[in-house]
CSV table of C-alpha atoms in Angstrom, one decimal:
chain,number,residue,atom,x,y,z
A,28,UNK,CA,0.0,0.0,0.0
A,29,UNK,CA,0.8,3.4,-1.0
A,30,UNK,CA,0.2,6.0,1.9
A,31,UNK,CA,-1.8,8.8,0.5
A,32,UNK,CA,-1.6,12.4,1.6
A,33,UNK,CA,-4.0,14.7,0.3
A,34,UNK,CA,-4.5,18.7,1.1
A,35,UNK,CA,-7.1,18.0,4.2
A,36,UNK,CA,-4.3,15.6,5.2
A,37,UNK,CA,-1.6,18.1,5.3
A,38,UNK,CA,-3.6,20.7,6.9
A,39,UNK,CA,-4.7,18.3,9.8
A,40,UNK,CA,-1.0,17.8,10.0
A,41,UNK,CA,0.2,21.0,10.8
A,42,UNK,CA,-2.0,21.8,12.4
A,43,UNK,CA,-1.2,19.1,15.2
A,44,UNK,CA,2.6,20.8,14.6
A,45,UNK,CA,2.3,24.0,14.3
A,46,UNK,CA,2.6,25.7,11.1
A,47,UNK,CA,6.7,27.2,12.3
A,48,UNK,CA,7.3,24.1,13.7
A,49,UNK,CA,7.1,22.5,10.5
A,50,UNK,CA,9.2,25.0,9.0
A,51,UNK,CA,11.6,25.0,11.4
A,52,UNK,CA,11.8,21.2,11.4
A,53,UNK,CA,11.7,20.5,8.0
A,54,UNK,CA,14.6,23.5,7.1
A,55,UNK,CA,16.8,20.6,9.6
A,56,UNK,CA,15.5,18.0,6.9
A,57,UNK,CA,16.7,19.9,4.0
A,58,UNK,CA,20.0,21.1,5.5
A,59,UNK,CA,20.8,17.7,6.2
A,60,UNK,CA,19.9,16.4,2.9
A,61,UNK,CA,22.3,19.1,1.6
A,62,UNK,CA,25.1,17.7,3.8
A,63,UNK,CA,25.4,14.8,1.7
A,64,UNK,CA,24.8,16.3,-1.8
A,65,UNK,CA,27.5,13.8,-3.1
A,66,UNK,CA,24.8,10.7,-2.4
A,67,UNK,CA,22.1,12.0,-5.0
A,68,UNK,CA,21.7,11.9,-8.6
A,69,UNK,CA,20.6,14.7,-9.8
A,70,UNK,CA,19.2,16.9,-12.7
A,71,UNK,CA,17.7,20.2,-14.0
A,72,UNK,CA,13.7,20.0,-13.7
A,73,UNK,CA,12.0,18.9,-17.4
A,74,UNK,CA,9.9,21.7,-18.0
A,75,UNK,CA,6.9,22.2,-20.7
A,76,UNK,CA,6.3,26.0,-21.2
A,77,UNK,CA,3.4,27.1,-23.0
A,78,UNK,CA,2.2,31.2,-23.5
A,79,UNK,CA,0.7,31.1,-20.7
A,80,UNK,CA,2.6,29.3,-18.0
A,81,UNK,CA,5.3,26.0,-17.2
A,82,UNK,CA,4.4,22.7,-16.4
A,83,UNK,CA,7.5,21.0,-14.5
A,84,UNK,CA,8.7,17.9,-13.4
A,85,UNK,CA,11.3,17.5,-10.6
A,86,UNK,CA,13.2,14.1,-10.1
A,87,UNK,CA,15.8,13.0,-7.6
A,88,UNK,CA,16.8,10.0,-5.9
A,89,UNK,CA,19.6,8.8,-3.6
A,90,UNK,CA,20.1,5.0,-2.9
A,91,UNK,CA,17.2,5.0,-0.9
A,92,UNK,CA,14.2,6.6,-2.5
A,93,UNK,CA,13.0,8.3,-5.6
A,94,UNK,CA,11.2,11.3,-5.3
A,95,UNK,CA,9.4,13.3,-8.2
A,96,UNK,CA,7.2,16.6,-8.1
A,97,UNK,CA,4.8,17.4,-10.7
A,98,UNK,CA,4.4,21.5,-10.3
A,99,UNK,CA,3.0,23.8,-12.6
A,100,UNK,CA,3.3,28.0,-13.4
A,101,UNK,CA,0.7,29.8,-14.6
A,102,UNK,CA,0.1,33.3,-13.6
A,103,UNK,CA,-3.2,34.2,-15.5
A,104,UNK,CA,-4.8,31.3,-13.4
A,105,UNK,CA,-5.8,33.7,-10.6
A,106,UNK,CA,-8.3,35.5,-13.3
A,107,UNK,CA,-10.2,32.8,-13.1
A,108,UNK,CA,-10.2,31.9,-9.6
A,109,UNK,CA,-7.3,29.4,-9.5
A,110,UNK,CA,-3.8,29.2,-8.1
A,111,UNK,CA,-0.9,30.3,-9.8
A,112,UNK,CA,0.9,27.4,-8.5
A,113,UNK,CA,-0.3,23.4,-8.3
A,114,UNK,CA,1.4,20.7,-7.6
A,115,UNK,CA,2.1,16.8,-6.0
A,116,UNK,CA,4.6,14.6,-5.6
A,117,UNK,CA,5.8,11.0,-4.8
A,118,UNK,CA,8.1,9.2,-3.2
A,119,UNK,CA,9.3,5.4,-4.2
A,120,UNK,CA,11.5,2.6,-2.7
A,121,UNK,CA,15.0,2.0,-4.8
A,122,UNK,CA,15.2,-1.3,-4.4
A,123,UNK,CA,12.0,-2.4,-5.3
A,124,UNK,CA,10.3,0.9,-7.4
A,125,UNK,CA,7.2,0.3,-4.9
A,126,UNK,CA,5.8,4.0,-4.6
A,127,UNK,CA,5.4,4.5,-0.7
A,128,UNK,CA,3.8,8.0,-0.6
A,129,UNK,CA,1.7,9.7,-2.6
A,130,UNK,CA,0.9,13.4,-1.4
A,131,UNK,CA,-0.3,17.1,-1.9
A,132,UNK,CA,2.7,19.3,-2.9
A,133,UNK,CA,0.6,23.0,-3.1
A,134,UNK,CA,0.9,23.6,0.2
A,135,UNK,CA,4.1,21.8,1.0
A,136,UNK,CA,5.7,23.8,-2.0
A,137,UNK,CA,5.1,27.0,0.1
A,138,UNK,CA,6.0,25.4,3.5
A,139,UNK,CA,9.6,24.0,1.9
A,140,UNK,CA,10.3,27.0,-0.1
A,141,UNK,CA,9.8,29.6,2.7
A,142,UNK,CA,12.1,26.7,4.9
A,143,UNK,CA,14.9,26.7,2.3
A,144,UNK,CA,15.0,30.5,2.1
A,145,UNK,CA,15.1,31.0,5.6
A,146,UNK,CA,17.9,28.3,6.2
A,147,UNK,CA,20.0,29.8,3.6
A,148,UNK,CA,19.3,33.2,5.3
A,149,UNK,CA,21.0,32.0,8.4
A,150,UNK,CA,24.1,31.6,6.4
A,151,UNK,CA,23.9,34.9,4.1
A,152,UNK,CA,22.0,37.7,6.4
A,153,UNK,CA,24.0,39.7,8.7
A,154,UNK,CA,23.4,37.9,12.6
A,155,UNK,CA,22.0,40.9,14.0
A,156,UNK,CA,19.4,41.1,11.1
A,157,UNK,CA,15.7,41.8,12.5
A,158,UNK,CA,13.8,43.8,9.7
A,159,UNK,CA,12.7,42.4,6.1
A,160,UNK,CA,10.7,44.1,2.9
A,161,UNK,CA,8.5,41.1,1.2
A,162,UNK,CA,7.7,42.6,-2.2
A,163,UNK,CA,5.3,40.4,-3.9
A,164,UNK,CA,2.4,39.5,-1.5
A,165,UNK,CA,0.6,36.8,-2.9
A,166,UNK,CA,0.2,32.7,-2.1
A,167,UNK,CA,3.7,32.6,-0.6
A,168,UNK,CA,4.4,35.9,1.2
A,169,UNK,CA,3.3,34.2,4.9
A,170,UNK,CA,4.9,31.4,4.6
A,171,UNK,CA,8.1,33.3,3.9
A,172,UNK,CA,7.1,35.9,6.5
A,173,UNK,CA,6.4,33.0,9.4
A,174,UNK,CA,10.2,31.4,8.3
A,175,UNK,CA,11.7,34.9,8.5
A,176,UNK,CA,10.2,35.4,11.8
A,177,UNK,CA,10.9,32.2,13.6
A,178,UNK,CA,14.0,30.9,12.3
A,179,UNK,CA,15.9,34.7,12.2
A,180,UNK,CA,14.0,36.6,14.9
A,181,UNK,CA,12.8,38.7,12.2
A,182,UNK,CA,10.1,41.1,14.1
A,183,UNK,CA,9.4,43.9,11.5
A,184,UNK,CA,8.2,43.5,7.9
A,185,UNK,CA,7.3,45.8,5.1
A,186,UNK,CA,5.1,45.0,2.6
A,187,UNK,CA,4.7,45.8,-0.9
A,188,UNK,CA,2.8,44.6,-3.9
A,189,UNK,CA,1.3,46.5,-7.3
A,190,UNK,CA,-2.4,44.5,-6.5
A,191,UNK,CA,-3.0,46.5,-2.7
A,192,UNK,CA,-5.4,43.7,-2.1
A,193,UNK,CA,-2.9,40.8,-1.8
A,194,UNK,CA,-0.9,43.4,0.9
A,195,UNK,CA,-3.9,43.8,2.5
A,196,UNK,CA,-4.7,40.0,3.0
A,197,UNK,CA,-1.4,39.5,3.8
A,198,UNK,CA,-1.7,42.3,6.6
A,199,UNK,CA,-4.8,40.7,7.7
A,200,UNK,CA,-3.2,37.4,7.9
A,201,UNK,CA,-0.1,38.6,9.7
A,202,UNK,CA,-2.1,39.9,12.9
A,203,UNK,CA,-2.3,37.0,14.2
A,204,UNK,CA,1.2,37.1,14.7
A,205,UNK,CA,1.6,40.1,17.1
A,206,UNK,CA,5.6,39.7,17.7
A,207,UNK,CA,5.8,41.0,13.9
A,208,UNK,CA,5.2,44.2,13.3
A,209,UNK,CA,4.0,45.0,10.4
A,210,UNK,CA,4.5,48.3,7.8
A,211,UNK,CA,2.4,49.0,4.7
A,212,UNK,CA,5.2,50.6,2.0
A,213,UNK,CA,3.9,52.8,-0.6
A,214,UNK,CA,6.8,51.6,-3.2
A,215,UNK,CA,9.1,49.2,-3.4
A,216,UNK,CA,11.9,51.5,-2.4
A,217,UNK,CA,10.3,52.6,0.3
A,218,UNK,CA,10.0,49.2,1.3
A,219,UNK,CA,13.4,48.1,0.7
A,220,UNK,CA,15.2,51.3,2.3
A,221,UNK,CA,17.1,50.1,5.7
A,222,UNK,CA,16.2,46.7,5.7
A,223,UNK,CA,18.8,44.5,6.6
A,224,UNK,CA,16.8,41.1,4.4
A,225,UNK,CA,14.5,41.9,0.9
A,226,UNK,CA,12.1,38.9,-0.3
A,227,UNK,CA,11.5,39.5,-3.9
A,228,UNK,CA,8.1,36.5,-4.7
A,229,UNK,CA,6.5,38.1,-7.5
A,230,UNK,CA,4.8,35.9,-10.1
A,231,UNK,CA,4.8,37.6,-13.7
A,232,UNK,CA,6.4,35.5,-16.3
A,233,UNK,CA,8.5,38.4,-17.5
A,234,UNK,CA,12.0,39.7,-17.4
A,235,UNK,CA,11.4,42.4,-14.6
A,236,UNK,CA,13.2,44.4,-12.6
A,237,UNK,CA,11.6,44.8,-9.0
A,238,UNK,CA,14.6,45.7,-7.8
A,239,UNK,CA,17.0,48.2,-9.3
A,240,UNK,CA,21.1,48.6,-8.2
A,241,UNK,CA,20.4,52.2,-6.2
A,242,UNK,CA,17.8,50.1,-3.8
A,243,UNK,CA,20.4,47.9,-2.3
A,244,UNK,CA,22.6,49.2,0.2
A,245,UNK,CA,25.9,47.5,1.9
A,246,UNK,CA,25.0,44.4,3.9
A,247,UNK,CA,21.6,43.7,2.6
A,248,UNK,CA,20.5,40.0,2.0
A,249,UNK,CA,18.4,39.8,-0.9
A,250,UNK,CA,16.1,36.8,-1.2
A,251,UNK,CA,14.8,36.2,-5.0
A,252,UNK,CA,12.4,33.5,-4.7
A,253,UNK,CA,10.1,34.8,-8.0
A,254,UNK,CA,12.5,34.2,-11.0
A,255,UNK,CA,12.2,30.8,-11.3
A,256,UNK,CA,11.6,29.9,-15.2
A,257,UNK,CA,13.3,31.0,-18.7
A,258,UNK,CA,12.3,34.4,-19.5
A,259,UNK,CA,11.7,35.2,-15.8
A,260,UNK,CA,14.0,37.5,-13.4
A,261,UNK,CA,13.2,40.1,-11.0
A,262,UNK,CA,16.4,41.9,-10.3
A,263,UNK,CA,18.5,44.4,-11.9
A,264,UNK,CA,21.5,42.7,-13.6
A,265,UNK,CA,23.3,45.1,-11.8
A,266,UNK,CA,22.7,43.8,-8.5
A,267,UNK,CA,23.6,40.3,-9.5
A,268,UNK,CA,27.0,41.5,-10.9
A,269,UNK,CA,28.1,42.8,-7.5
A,270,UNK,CA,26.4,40.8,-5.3
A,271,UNK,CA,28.0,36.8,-3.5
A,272,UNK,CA,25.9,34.7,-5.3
A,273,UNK,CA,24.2,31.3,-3.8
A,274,UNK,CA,22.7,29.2,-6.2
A,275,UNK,CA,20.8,25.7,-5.4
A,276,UNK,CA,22.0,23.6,-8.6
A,277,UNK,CA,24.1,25.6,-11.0
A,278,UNK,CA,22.9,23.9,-13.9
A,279,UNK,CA,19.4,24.9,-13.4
A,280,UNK,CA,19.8,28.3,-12.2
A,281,UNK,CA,21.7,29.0,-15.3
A,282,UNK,CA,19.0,28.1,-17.6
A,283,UNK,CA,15.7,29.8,-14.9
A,284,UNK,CA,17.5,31.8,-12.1
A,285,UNK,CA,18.7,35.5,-11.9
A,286,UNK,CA,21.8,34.6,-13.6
A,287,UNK,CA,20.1,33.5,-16.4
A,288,UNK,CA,21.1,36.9,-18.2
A,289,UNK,CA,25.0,36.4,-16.8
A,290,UNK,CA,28.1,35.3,-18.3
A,291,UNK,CA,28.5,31.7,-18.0
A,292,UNK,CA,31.6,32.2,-16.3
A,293,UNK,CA,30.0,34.6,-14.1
A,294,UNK,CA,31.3,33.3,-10.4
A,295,UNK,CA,28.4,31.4,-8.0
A,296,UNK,CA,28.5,29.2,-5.1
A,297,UNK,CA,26.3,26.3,-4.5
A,298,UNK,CA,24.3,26.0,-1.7
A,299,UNK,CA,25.7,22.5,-0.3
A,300,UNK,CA,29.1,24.0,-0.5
A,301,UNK,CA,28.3,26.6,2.1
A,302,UNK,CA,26.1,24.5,4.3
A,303,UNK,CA,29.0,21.7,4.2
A,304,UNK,CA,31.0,24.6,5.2
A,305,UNK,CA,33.5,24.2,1.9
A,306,UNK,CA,32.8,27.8,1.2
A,307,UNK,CA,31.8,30.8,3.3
A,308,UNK,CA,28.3,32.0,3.3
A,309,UNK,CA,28.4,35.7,4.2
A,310,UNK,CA,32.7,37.2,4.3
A,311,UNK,CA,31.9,40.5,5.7
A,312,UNK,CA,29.2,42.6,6.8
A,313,UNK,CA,29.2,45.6,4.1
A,314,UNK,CA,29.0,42.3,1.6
A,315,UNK,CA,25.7,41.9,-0.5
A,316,UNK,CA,24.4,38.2,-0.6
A,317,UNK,CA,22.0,37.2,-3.1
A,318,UNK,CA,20.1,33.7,-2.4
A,319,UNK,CA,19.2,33.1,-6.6
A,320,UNK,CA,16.3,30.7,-5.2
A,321,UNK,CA,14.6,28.6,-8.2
A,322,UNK,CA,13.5,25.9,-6.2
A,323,UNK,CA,15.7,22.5,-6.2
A,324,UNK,CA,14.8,18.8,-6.7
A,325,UNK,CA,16.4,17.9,-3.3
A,326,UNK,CA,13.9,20.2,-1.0
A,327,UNK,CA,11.2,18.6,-2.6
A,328,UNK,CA,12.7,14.9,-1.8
A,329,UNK,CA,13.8,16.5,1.7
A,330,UNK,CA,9.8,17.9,2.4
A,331,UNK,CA,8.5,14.5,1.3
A,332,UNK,CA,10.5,12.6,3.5
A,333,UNK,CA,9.5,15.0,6.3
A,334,UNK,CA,5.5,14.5,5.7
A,335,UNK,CA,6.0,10.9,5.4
A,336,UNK,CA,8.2,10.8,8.8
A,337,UNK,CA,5.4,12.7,10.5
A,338,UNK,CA,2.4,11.3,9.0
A,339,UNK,CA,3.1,8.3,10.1
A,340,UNK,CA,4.1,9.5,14.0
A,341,UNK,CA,0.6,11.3,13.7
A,342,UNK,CA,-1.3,8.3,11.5
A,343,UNK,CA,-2.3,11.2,9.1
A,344,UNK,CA,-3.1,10.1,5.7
A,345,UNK,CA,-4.7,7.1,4.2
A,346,UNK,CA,-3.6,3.4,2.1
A,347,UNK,CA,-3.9,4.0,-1.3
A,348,UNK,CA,-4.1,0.7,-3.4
A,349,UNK,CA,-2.0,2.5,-5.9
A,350,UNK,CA,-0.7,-0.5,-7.5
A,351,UNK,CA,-1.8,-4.2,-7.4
A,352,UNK,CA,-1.7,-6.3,-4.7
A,353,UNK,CA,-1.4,-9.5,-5.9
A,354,UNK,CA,-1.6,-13.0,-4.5
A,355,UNK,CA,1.2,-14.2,-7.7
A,356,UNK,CA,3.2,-11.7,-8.5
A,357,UNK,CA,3.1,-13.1,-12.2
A,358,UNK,CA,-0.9,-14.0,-12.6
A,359,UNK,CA,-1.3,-9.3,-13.2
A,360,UNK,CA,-4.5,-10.5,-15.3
A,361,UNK,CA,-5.9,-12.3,-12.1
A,362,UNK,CA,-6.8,-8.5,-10.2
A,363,UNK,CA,-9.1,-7.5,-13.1
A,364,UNK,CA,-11.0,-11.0,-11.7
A,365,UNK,CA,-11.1,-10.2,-8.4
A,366,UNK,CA,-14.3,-8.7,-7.2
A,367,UNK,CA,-13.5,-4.7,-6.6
A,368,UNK,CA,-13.1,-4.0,-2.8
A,369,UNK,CA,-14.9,-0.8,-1.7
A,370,UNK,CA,-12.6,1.9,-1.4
A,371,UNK,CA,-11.1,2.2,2.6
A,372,UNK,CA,-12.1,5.0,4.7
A,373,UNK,CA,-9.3,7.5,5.3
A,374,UNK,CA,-8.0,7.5,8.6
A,375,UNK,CA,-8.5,10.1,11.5
């Protein structure tokens, strides 16, 4: 049997774990997965782009399991009352190709990309770092704001986006949190001026340029989390030429990150080499960092094994007959025999 998460399933979930515990805990999951980058094979995501959007797929596996998302992009779906971002994702035994988890990735997808930005922020930011502008305040702005908060002691953040309605919700969202305060920016660099951490998440499949060079001032920690595609950047090229540079999988992020637009000789640093400690995250504190986020195979395998380990400690989620089970392994005609069982009720 194939355990079998589904959105109800990881809501329940963290709620019983709180939604910054789960960040907090699964960040641990992907920094360790990161530790041994050597074990996993690895490869840019296969993406289908259309006018309108990307659909992705994202495989990895180590000698132990085999893990795949299925994620899509399309911007224009909010016009019709959709999410810009969809997504699930599996995970299956090495040895045996039995696929062991089955399992939402929407809401996961937020939770793991606001964990991995605020790991890698412990490495890049400045120690003493407490405020953050979040420009772009849509699906994934609280996730990222939550991260901030718990994992950095972040306690003030500015908010900016062109549609005043997603800052709004966002603001609305945020009060429940009353150890952040929150500011309502009337620009972007307005926003951005003094912070010590900037979250760029916007969503327009478009060469744009959110931020521009004059914005950024000495010991900022930018965090570009939107430009995630071909044809899709949010940054000034400026900015990227001067700032360190952390990339997840260098391969990738030259074909869908800011550096896209760079030299292909143009110096970056992966990720694993700073969390392995082969390469320094932050070298001084006038430095500019720039976490080029796109999103990496590995968290998703990482986020997986997380709501697997924990489903099963909180017996969230349900058996999924997702392929036979058969009395001879050879007789595959026999199931189509067998009378059809009624389908199992999901567990509490």
């Amino acid at each position: 049997m194939t355990r079998y998460i589904d959105v109800n399933d990881l809501c329940y979930l963290v709620s019983q774990k709180g939604l910054q515990t789960c960040i907090t805990e699964m960040a641990e999951y992907i920094r360790a997965d990161y530790l041994r980058w050597q074990d996993f094979e690895k490869c840019a995501r296969l993406a289908n782009h259309s006018p309108d959007g990307v659909i992705e797929l994202m495989p990895v596996s180590d000698a132990s399991l085999y893990a795949f998302k299925y994620v899509n992009g399309h911007p224009k779906n909010t016009l019709a009352g959709m999410l810009t971002v969809m997504a699930f994702g599996a995970l299956g035994d090495v040895d045996t190709g039995l696929p062991v988890l089955l399992a939402e990735m929407t809401l996961t997808t937020a939770i793991r990309t606001a964990a991995t930005s605020a790991l890698v922020a412990r490495y890049l930011a400045r120690d003493n770092s407490r405020s953050m502008a979040l420009i772009g305040n849509g699906s994934q702005s609280e996730f990222q704001a939550l991260a901030f908060h718990a994992m950095l002691g972040i306690t003030e953040i500015r908010l900016f986006d062109i549609d005043a309605k997603a800052t709004a919700k966002l603001a609305a969202n945020l009060k429940a949190f009353p150890a952040i305060k929150v500011i309502l920016a009337g620009s972007v660099a307005e926003a951005v001026k003094g912070a010590d951490i900037v979250t760029t998440v916007t969503a327009d499949k478009a060469y744009a340029t959110i931020l521009t060079d004059e914005m950024i001032e000495p010991g900022m920690h930018l965090n570009a989390v939107g430009g995630d595609c071909p044809g899709k950047t949010e940054l000034d090229r400026r900015i990227v030429e001067r700032a360190r540079v952390i990339v997840e999988y260098e391969p990738q992020s030259r074909i869908e990150g800011e550096i896209q637009h760079m030299p292909e000789d143009s110096p970056v640093t992966e990720l694993w080499q700073v969390i392995n400690g082969q390469q320094p995250g932050r070298e001084n504190a006038r430095q500019v960092t720039l976490f080029d986020s796109v999103g990496f195979a590995i968290e998703d395998y990482s986020a997986l094994r997380y709501v697997l380990d924990v489903a099963k400690a909180l017996d969230v989620g349900s058996d999924l007959e997702l392929v036979p089970d058969l009395a001879d392994p050879k007789d595959l005609f026999a199931r189509l025999a067998q009378q059809p069982r009624a389908q199992q009720k999901k567990r509490a």
